[in-house]
XYZ file of C-alpha atoms in Angstrom:
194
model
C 102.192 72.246 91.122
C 100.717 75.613 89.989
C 96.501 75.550 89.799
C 97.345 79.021 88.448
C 97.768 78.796 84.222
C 100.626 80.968 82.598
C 98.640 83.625 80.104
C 101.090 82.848 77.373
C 99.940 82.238 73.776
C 102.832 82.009 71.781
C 103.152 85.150 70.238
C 106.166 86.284 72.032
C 106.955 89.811 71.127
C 107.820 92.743 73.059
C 106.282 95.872 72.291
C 108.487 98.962 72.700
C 105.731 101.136 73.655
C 103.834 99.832 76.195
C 106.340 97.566 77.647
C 104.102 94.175 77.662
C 104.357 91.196 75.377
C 101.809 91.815 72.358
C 100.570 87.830 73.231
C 100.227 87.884 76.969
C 100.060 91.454 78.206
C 103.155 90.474 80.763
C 105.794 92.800 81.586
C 109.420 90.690 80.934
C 110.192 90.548 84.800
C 106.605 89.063 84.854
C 107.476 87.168 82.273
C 110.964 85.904 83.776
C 109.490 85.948 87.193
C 106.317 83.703 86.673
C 107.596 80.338 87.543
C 108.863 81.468 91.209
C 105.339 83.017 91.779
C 103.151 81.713 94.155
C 99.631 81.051 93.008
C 98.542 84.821 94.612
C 101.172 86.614 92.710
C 100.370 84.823 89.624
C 96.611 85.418 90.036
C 97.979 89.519 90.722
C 99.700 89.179 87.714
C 96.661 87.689 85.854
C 94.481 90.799 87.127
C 96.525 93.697 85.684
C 97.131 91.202 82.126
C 93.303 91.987 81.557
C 93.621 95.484 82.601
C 95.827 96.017 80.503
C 94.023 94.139 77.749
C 91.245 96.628 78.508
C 93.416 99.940 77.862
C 94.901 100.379 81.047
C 98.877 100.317 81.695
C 99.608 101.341 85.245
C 96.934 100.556 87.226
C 94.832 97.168 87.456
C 90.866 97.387 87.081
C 89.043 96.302 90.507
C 91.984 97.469 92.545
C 90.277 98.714 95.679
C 92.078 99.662 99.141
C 90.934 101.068 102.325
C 92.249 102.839 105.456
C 90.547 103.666 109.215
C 90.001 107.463 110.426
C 89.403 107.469 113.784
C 87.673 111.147 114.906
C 88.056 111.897 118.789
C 87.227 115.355 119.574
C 90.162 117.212 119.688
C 91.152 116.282 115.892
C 88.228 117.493 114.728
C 88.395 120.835 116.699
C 91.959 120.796 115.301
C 91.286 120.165 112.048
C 88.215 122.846 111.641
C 90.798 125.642 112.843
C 93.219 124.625 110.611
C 90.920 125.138 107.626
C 89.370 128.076 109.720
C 85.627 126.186 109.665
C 84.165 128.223 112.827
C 81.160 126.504 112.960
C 80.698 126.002 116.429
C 79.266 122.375 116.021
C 83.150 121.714 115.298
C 84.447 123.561 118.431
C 81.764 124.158 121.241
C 80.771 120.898 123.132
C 78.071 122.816 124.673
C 76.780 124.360 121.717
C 76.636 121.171 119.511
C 75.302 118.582 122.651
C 72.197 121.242 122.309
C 72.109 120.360 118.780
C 70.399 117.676 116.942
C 73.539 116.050 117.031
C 74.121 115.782 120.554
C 77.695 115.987 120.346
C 80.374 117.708 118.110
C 80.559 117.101 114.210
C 83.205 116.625 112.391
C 83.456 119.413 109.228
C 82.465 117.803 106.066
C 86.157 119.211 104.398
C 88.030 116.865 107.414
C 86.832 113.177 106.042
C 86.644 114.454 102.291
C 90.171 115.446 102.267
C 91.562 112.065 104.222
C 88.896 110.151 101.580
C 90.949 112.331 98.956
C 94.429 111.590 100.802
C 94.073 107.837 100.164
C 94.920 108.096 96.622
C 98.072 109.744 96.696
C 99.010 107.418 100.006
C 98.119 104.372 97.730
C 99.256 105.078 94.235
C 101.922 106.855 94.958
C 103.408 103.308 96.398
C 104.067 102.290 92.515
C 103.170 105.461 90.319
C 103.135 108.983 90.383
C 99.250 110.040 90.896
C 97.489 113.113 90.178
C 94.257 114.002 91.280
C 91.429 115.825 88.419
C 88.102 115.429 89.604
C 86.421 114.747 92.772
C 82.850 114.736 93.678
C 81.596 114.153 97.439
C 78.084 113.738 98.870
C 77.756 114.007 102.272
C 75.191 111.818 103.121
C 74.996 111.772 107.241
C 76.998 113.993 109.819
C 80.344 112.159 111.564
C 80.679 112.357 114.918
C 83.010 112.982 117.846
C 84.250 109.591 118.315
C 83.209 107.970 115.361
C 85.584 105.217 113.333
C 84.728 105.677 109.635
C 86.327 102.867 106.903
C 86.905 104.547 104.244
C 87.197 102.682 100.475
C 88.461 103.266 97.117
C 87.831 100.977 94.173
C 89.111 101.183 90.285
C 85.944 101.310 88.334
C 87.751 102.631 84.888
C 91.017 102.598 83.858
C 92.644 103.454 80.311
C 96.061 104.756 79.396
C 95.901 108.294 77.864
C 99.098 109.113 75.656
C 98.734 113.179 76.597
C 99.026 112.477 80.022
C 101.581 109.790 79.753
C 99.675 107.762 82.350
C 96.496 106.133 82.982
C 93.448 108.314 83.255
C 91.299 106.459 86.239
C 87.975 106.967 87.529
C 87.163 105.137 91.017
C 84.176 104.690 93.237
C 84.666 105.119 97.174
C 82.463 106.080 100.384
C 83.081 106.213 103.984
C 81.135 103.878 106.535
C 80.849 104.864 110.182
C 81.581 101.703 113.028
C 77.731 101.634 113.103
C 77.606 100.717 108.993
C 75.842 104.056 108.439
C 77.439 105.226 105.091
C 78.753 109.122 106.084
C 80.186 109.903 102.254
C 79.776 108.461 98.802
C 82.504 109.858 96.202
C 83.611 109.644 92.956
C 87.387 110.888 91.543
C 88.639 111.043 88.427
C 93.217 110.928 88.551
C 95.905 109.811 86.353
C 98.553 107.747 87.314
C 101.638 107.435 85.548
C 104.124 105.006 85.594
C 107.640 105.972 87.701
């Protein structure tokens, strides 16, 4: 037995528009589906009913996600030519162990464009994302060797007829292995249904 309630309210009615029942927000697969979900799926389910409640269609409000950058030094030597960053604190060992570092840095573009990254890797698993806005602030130096966690979370969400998707704003940041926070960011995307 489910501990899990089903949304419904009686007001069965499929709306041609948005796809959901006008009563309980479900798509009809949820809808069909609900009695062979688990208590986790139906909970899932439950999540993106009052996002889309809210205004949103696509995605759910609270999603977050994360993913682990690992920096030795030849990726970041690597990654500041590619982007042709000659800073030498990206390239010379010598040169940035003399610094107040004490060891190579990574270039501030390397973990802003795998924080960046994430959202196309993520959304892109259900929808068809597009980034708009991004702001970074870089709030301690990376270093050779360094682990960062990096995190995404859905702060705003509401469906936008223009764009034919939903026009999201999320919070995220980047924590090194040491729980230093490196980046704090903020991104505005839509995401639009496949």
């Amino acid at each position: 037995m489910s501990d899990v309630a089903s949304p419904c309210i009686d007001v069965c009615r499929m709306n041609a528009e948005t796809g959901f029942c006008d009563g309980c927000f479900r798509t009809i697969d949820e809808i069909a589906s609900w009695s062979a979900y688990d208590d986790d799926a139906k909970r899932d389910v439950l999540a993106r009913v009052e996002s889309r409640r809210q205004g949103a269609r696509v995605v759910t409000l609270g999603e977050s996600f994360e993913a682990t950058l690992e920096l030795p030094p030849d990726s970041i030597k690597q990654f500041a030519t590619l982007v042709n960053d000659t800073n030498p604190l990206h390239h010379d060992d010598a040169y940035a162990r003399a610094s107040r570092f004490g060891s190579l840095i990574a270039s501030g573009t390397q973990p802003t464009a795998h924080l960046m990254a994430m959202l196309a890797a993520h959304f892109s698993q259900y929808a068809q994302p597009l980034g708009l806005e991004f702001g970074i602030k870089l709030t301690r130096a990376v270093k050779a060797h360094d682990t960062l966690t990096m995190r995404w979370r859905v702060i705003e969400a509401k469906w936008k007829a223009s764009l034919k998707g939903d026009l999201v704003k999320l919070e995220g940041d980047a924590i090194n292995q040491l729980g230093e926070t490196v980046m704090k960011a903020t991104a505005t995307i839509v995401v639009m249904p496949l």
